[in-house]
PDB file of C-alpha atoms in Angstrom:
ATOM      1  CA  THR N  18     -16.030  -3.620 -31.712  1.00  0.00           C
ATOM      2  CA  LEU N  19     -18.363  -1.073 -30.207  1.00  0.00           C
ATOM      3  CA  GLN N  20     -21.176  -2.360 -32.459  1.00  0.00           C
ATOM      4  CA  LEU N  21     -21.566  -5.693 -30.639  1.00  0.00           C
ATOM      5  CA  ARG N  22     -24.780  -6.356 -28.706  1.00  0.00           C
ATOM      6  CA  ARG N  23     -22.940  -8.022 -25.830  1.00  0.00           C
ATOM      7  CA  SER N  24     -19.759  -6.640 -24.280  1.00  0.00           C
ATOM      8  CA  PRO N  25     -19.140  -3.918 -26.884  1.00  0.00           C
ATOM      9  CA  GLY N  26     -15.616  -2.535 -26.881  1.00  0.00           C
ATOM     10  CA  GLU N  27     -14.297  -5.142 -24.446  1.00  0.00           C
ATOM     11  CA  VAL N  28     -11.128  -7.187 -24.862  1.00  0.00           C
ATOM     12  CA  CYS N  29     -11.762 -10.892 -25.313  1.00  0.00           C
ATOM     13  CA  PHE N  30     -10.487 -14.037 -26.933  1.00  0.00           C
ATOM     14  CA  PRO N  31     -12.143 -15.194 -30.158  1.00  0.00           C
ATOM     15  CA  GLY N  32     -15.244 -17.195 -29.348  1.00  0.00           C
ATOM     16  CA  GLY N  33     -18.969 -17.470 -29.438  1.00  0.00           C
ATOM     17  CA  LYS N  34     -21.946 -19.767 -29.299  1.00  0.00           C
ATOM     18  CA  SER N  35     -21.787 -23.244 -30.735  1.00  0.00           C
ATOM     19  CA  GLU N  36     -23.724 -23.981 -33.893  1.00  0.00           C
ATOM     20  CA  ALA N  37     -25.478 -27.204 -34.901  1.00  0.00           C
ATOM     21  CA  THR N  38     -22.682 -27.944 -37.386  1.00  0.00           C
ATOM     22  CA  ASP N  39     -19.981 -27.781 -34.676  1.00  0.00           C
ATOM     23  CA  LYS N  40     -18.860 -31.245 -33.608  1.00  0.00           C
ATOM     24  CA  ASP N  41     -17.665 -30.074 -30.156  1.00  0.00           C
ATOM     25  CA  ASP N  42     -16.161 -27.147 -28.206  1.00  0.00           C
ATOM     26  CA  ILE N  43     -12.945 -27.386 -30.190  1.00  0.00           C
ATOM     27  CA  ALA N  44     -14.792 -27.108 -33.509  1.00  0.00           C
ATOM     28  CA  THR N  45     -16.683 -24.081 -32.157  1.00  0.00           C
ATOM     29  CA  ALA N  46     -13.456 -22.396 -31.038  1.00  0.00           C
ATOM     30  CA  LEU N  47     -11.714 -23.024 -34.360  1.00  0.00           C
ATOM     31  CA  ARG N  48     -14.720 -21.794 -36.372  1.00  0.00           C
ATOM     32  CA  GLU N  49     -15.030 -18.645 -34.274  1.00  0.00           C
ATOM     33  CA  ALA N  50     -11.282 -17.887 -34.514  1.00  0.00           C
ATOM     34  CA  LYS N  51     -11.508 -18.206 -38.293  1.00  0.00           C
ATOM     35  CA  GLU N  52     -14.604 -15.971 -38.469  1.00  0.00           C
ATOM     36  CA  GLU N  53     -13.273 -13.308 -36.102  1.00  0.00           C
ATOM     37  CA  VAL N  54      -9.543 -13.051 -36.850  1.00  0.00           C
ATOM     38  CA  GLY N  55      -8.963 -15.181 -39.959  1.00  0.00           C
ATOM     39  CA  LEU N  56      -7.102 -17.993 -38.171  1.00  0.00           C
ATOM     40  CA  GLN N  57      -7.324 -21.107 -40.340  1.00  0.00           C
ATOM     41  CA  PRO N  58      -8.134 -24.215 -38.236  1.00  0.00           C
ATOM     42  CA  GLU N  59      -5.330 -26.240 -39.841  1.00  0.00           C
ATOM     43  CA  ARG N  60      -2.814 -23.675 -38.510  1.00  0.00           C
ATOM     44  CA  VAL N  61      -3.765 -24.465 -34.888  1.00  0.00           C
ATOM     45  CA  GLU N  62      -2.282 -27.276 -32.839  1.00  0.00           C
ATOM     46  CA  VAL N  63      -5.000 -27.761 -30.218  1.00  0.00           C
ATOM     47  CA  ILE N  64      -3.492 -28.667 -26.848  1.00  0.00           C
ATOM     48  CA  CYS N  65      -6.412 -28.877 -24.435  1.00  0.00           C
ATOM     49  CA  ARG N  66      -9.621 -27.457 -23.063  1.00  0.00           C
ATOM     50  CA  LEU N  67      -9.442 -25.661 -19.737  1.00  0.00           C
ATOM     51  CA  MET N  68     -11.945 -25.749 -16.899  1.00  0.00           C
ATOM     52  CA  PRO N  69     -15.060 -23.913 -18.116  1.00  0.00           C
ATOM     53  CA  GLY N  70     -16.229 -20.616 -16.719  1.00  0.00           C
ATOM     54  CA  ILE N  71     -19.628 -18.987 -16.541  1.00  0.00           C
ATOM     55  CA  ASP N  72     -20.078 -15.559 -18.080  1.00  0.00           C
ATOM     56  CA  LYS N  73     -22.220 -12.700 -16.773  1.00  0.00           C
ATOM     57  CA  MET N  74     -25.213 -14.028 -18.748  1.00  0.00           C
ATOM     58  CA  ASN N  75     -24.780 -17.465 -17.050  1.00  0.00           C
ATOM     59  CA  ASN N  76     -23.544 -19.098 -20.265  1.00  0.00           C
ATOM     60  CA  LEU N  77     -21.010 -21.901 -19.951  1.00  0.00           C
ATOM     61  CA  VAL N  78     -17.741 -20.867 -21.623  1.00  0.00           C
ATOM     62  CA  THR N  79     -15.119 -23.528 -22.398  1.00  0.00           C
ATOM     63  CA  PRO N  80     -11.670 -22.194 -23.318  1.00  0.00           C
ATOM     64  CA  VAL N  81      -9.694 -24.116 -25.934  1.00  0.00           C
ATOM     65  CA  VAL N  82      -5.913 -23.718 -25.902  1.00  0.00           C
ATOM     66  CA  GLY N  83      -3.692 -24.207 -28.919  1.00  0.00           C
ATOM     67  CA  PHE N  84      -0.361 -23.258 -30.423  1.00  0.00           C
ATOM     68  CA  ILE N  85      -0.082 -21.115 -33.540  1.00  0.00           C
ATOM     69  CA  GLU N  86       2.951 -19.867 -35.429  1.00  0.00           C
ATOM     70  CA  ASP N  87       4.233 -16.502 -34.226  1.00  0.00           C
ATOM     71  CA  THR N  88       4.160 -15.386 -37.868  1.00  0.00           C
ATOM     72  CA  PHE N  89       0.343 -15.485 -37.926  1.00  0.00           C
ATOM     73  CA  GLN N  90      -1.101 -12.175 -39.126  1.00  0.00           C
ATOM     74  CA  ALA N  91      -4.672 -11.623 -37.976  1.00  0.00           C
ATOM     75  CA  THR N  92      -7.257 -10.292 -40.393  1.00  0.00           C
ATOM     76  CA  PRO N  93      -9.985  -9.034 -38.069  1.00  0.00           C
ATOM     77  CA  ASN N  94     -13.610  -9.219 -39.135  1.00  0.00           C
ATOM     78  CA  PRO N  95     -14.615  -5.526 -38.796  1.00  0.00           C
ATOM     79  CA  ASP N  96     -18.158  -6.498 -37.759  1.00  0.00           C
ATOM     80  CA  GLU N  97     -16.789  -8.217 -34.642  1.00  0.00           C
ATOM     81  CA  VAL N  98     -13.208  -7.097 -33.995  1.00  0.00           C
ATOM     82  CA  SER N  99     -11.749  -3.603 -34.063  1.00  0.00           C
ATOM     83  CA  GLU N 100      -8.169  -4.478 -33.043  1.00  0.00           C
ATOM     84  CA  VAL N 101      -5.955  -7.484 -32.425  1.00  0.00           C
ATOM     85  CA  PHE N 102      -2.985  -7.312 -30.071  1.00  0.00           C
ATOM     86  CA  VAL N 103      -0.605  -9.718 -28.358  1.00  0.00           C
ATOM     87  CA  VAL N 104       0.170  -9.881 -24.638  1.00  0.00           C
ATOM     88  CA  PRO N 105       2.994 -12.070 -23.303  1.00  0.00           C
ATOM     89  CA  LEU N 106       1.415 -14.830 -21.194  1.00  0.00           C
ATOM     90  CA  GLU N 107       3.840 -14.046 -18.365  1.00  0.00           C
ATOM     91  CA  TYR N 108       2.073 -10.690 -17.937  1.00  0.00           C
ATOM     92  CA  PHE N 109      -0.779 -12.603 -16.275  1.00  0.00           C
ATOM     93  CA  VAL N 110       1.450 -13.704 -13.383  1.00  0.00           C
ATOM     94  CA  LYS N 111       3.781 -10.665 -13.280  1.00  0.00           C
ATOM     95  CA  PRO N 112       1.760  -7.667 -14.439  1.00  0.00           C
ATOM     96  CA  VAL N 113       2.942  -4.075 -14.442  1.00  0.00           C
ATOM     97  CA  LYS N 114      -0.564  -2.611 -13.986  1.00  0.00           C
ATOM     98  CA  TYR N 115      -3.026  -4.741 -12.023  1.00  0.00           C
ATOM     99  CA  LYS N 116      -5.954  -4.412  -9.662  1.00  0.00           C
ATOM    100  CA  SER N 117      -8.711  -6.712  -8.469  1.00  0.00           C
ATOM    101  CA  PHE N 118     -12.095  -6.375  -6.899  1.00  0.00           C
ATOM    102  CA  SER N 119     -14.667  -8.647  -5.326  1.00  0.00           C
ATOM    103  CA  TYR N 120     -17.739  -9.373  -7.358  1.00  0.00           C
ATOM    104  CA  LYS N 121     -20.982 -11.111  -6.480  1.00  0.00           C
ATOM    105  CA  THR N 122     -22.507 -12.914  -9.457  1.00  0.00           C
ATOM    106  CA  SER N 123     -26.223 -12.788 -10.192  1.00  0.00           C
ATOM    107  CA  SER N 124     -26.432 -16.203  -8.527  1.00  0.00           C
ATOM    108  CA  GLY N 125     -24.843 -14.845  -5.338  1.00  0.00           C
ATOM    109  CA  TYR N 126     -21.406 -16.437  -5.800  1.00  0.00           C
ATOM    110  CA  LEU N 127     -18.595 -14.200  -4.494  1.00  0.00           C
ATOM    111  CA  THR N 128     -15.501 -14.157  -6.690  1.00  0.00           C
ATOM    112  CA  ARG N 129     -12.430 -12.069  -7.455  1.00  0.00           C
ATOM    113  CA  ILE N 130     -12.274 -10.136 -10.727  1.00  0.00           C
ATOM    114  CA  HIS N 131      -8.775  -9.583 -12.126  1.00  0.00           C
ATOM    115  CA  CYS N 132      -8.176  -6.395 -14.086  1.00  0.00           C
ATOM    116  CA  PHE N 133      -4.981  -5.857 -16.065  1.00  0.00           C
ATOM    117  CA  THR N 134      -3.961  -2.809 -18.043  1.00  0.00           C
ATOM    118  CA  TYR N 135      -1.504  -3.682 -20.779  1.00  0.00           C
ATOM    119  CA  ASP N 136       0.471  -0.937 -22.502  1.00  0.00           C
ATOM    120  CA  ASP N 137       0.937  -2.126 -26.070  1.00  0.00           C
ATOM    121  CA  GLN N 138       3.954  -0.381 -27.569  1.00  0.00           C
ATOM    122  CA  GLU N 139       3.108  -1.503 -31.119  1.00  0.00           C
ATOM    123  CA  HIS N 140      -0.377   0.068 -31.038  1.00  0.00           C
ATOM    124  CA  LYS N 141       0.726   2.962 -28.794  1.00  0.00           C
ATOM    125  CA  ARG N 142      -2.223   2.457 -26.485  1.00  0.00           C
ATOM    126  CA  SER N 143      -3.393   0.636 -23.399  1.00  0.00           C
ATOM    127  CA  PHE N 144      -5.831  -2.254 -23.261  1.00  0.00           C
ATOM    128  CA  LYS N 145      -7.929  -3.225 -20.241  1.00  0.00           C
ATOM    129  CA  ILE N 146      -8.195  -7.001 -19.821  1.00  0.00           C
ATOM    130  CA  TRP N 147     -10.604  -8.138 -17.144  1.00  0.00           C
ATOM    131  CA  GLY N 148     -13.421 -10.504 -16.244  1.00  0.00           C
ATOM    132  CA  LEU N 149     -13.605 -13.960 -17.769  1.00  0.00           C
ATOM    133  CA  THR N 150     -10.889 -13.143 -20.319  1.00  0.00           C
ATOM    134  CA  ALA N 151      -8.466 -12.242 -17.522  1.00  0.00           C
ATOM    135  CA  HIS N 152      -9.612 -15.252 -15.486  1.00  0.00           C
ATOM    136  CA  PHE N 153      -8.739 -17.666 -18.306  1.00  0.00           C
ATOM    137  CA  ALA N 154      -5.424 -15.907 -19.055  1.00  0.00           C
ATOM    138  CA  VAL N 155      -4.401 -16.030 -15.378  1.00  0.00           C
ATOM    139  CA  PHE N 156      -5.287 -19.707 -15.063  1.00  0.00           C
ATOM    140  CA  LEU N 157      -3.380 -20.624 -18.228  1.00  0.00           C
ATOM    141  CA  ALA N 158      -0.343 -18.629 -17.045  1.00  0.00           C
ATOM    142  CA  LEU N 159      -0.457 -20.400 -13.674  1.00  0.00           C
ATOM    143  CA  VAL N 160      -0.547 -23.793 -15.412  1.00  0.00           C
ATOM    144  CA  ILE N 161       2.219 -22.952 -17.899  1.00  0.00           C
ATOM    145  CA  PHE N 162       4.644 -21.180 -15.563  1.00  0.00           C
ATOM    146  CA  GLY N 163       3.905 -23.073 -12.344  1.00  0.00           C
ATOM    147  CA  GLU N 164       4.878 -20.091 -10.221  1.00  0.00           C
ATOM    148  CA  ARG N 165       3.099 -17.878  -7.762  1.00  0.00           C
ATOM    149  CA  PRO N 166       1.717 -14.675  -9.253  1.00  0.00           C
ATOM    150  CA  THR N 167       2.484 -11.258  -7.794  1.00  0.00           C
ATOM    151  CA  PHE N 168      -1.183 -10.932  -6.734  1.00  0.00           C
ATOM    152  CA  GLU N 169      -3.833 -12.985  -4.909  1.00  0.00           C
ATOM    153  CA  VAL N 170      -5.786 -15.686  -6.726  1.00  0.00           C
ATOM    154  CA  ASP N 171      -8.745 -17.841  -5.713  1.00  0.00           C
ATOM    155  CA  TYR N 172      -6.831 -21.091  -6.191  1.00  0.00           C
ATOM    156  CA  ASP N 173      -4.806 -23.374  -3.988  1.00  0.00           C
ATOM    157  CA  LEU N 174      -1.597 -23.052  -5.967  1.00  0.00           C
ATOM    158  CA  ASP N 175      -0.279 -26.346  -4.585  1.00  0.00           C
ATOM    159  CA  ASN N 176      -3.372 -28.126  -5.965  1.00  0.00           C
ATOM    160  CA  LEU N 177      -4.219 -25.922  -8.938  1.00  0.00           C
ATOM    161  CA  MET N 178      -6.288 -28.383 -10.953  1.00  0.00           C
ATOM    162  CA  SER N 179      -8.418 -29.693  -8.100  1.00  0.00           C
ATOM    163  CA  SER N 180      -9.008 -26.210  -6.686  1.00  0.00           C
ATOM    164  CA  SER N 181     -10.006 -25.024 -10.172  1.00  0.00           C
ATOM    165  CA  GLU N 182     -12.514 -27.877 -10.375  1.00  0.00           C
ATOM    166  CA  ASN N 183     -13.848 -27.077  -6.899  1.00  0.00           C
ATOM    167  CA  ASN N 184     -14.226 -23.374  -7.745  1.00  0.00           C
ATOM    168  CA  PHE N 185     -16.117 -24.222 -10.928  1.00  0.00           C
ATOM    169  CA  ILE N 186     -18.380 -26.716  -9.146  1.00  0.00           C
ATOM    170  CA  SER N 187     -19.231 -24.100  -6.498  1.00  0.00           C
ATOM    171  CA  LEU N 188     -19.973 -21.470  -9.141  1.00  0.00           C
ATOM    172  CA  TYR N 189     -22.050 -23.888 -11.203  1.00  0.00           C
ATOM    173  CA  ALA N 190     -23.971 -25.028  -8.119  1.00  0.00           C
ATOM    174  CA  SER N 191     -24.794 -21.411  -7.218  1.00  0.00           C
ATOM    175  CA  VAL N 192     -26.167 -20.818 -10.741  1.00  0.00           C
ATOM    176  CA  CYS N 193     -28.265 -24.020 -10.556  1.00  0.00           C
ATOM    177  CA  ASP N 194     -29.560 -23.117  -7.083  1.00  0.00           C
ATOM    178  CA  ARG N 195     -30.550 -19.665  -8.310  1.00  0.00           C
ATOM    179  CA  LYS N 196     -32.374 -21.110 -11.326  1.00  0.00           C
ATOM    180  CA  ARG N 197     -34.251 -23.574  -9.080  1.00  0.00           C
ATOM    181  CA  SER N 198     -35.264 -20.832  -6.668  1.00  0.00           C
ATOM    182  CA  ASN N 199     -36.671 -18.769  -9.567  1.00  0.00           C
ATOM    183  CA  LEU N 200     -38.949 -21.589 -10.773  1.00  0.00           C
TER     184      LEU N 200
END
């Protein structure tokens, strides 16, 4: 929603900070999905965690991937979510509307930002999906479909997992170096 303190009005997956009662990243993800869109944890078949990312506030973000029934009807928490929509995963390897730009993080790491515009026929409007949300969606689509996207990515597509790890290690190292230099 527009009322959020951080990233108001932006498209994102359900998620948030872990709480002391959360056993692990999976418990955090399931709790947040329940709080934000009414997804009951028992209705999720958790498959895996993906390589973490680092958001613009230098927080570590670990995506959790799971299957849910296609009959799930979201009940958005109006304090956090204004709309829920569905995008076919294939859109993140074969988009209709796409652009990218280079971005230097606060730690000096140069990366590519993916920006998708998805025209949702059901809601009769367009949604802009970019940043870390787009990054995770692209990576998941690359893993699932195993095909080259119609745009450039910062991965070695023949060694997707190891290049993902290397990219994360480089990003994490740049954040750590920046923190050390500010001490």
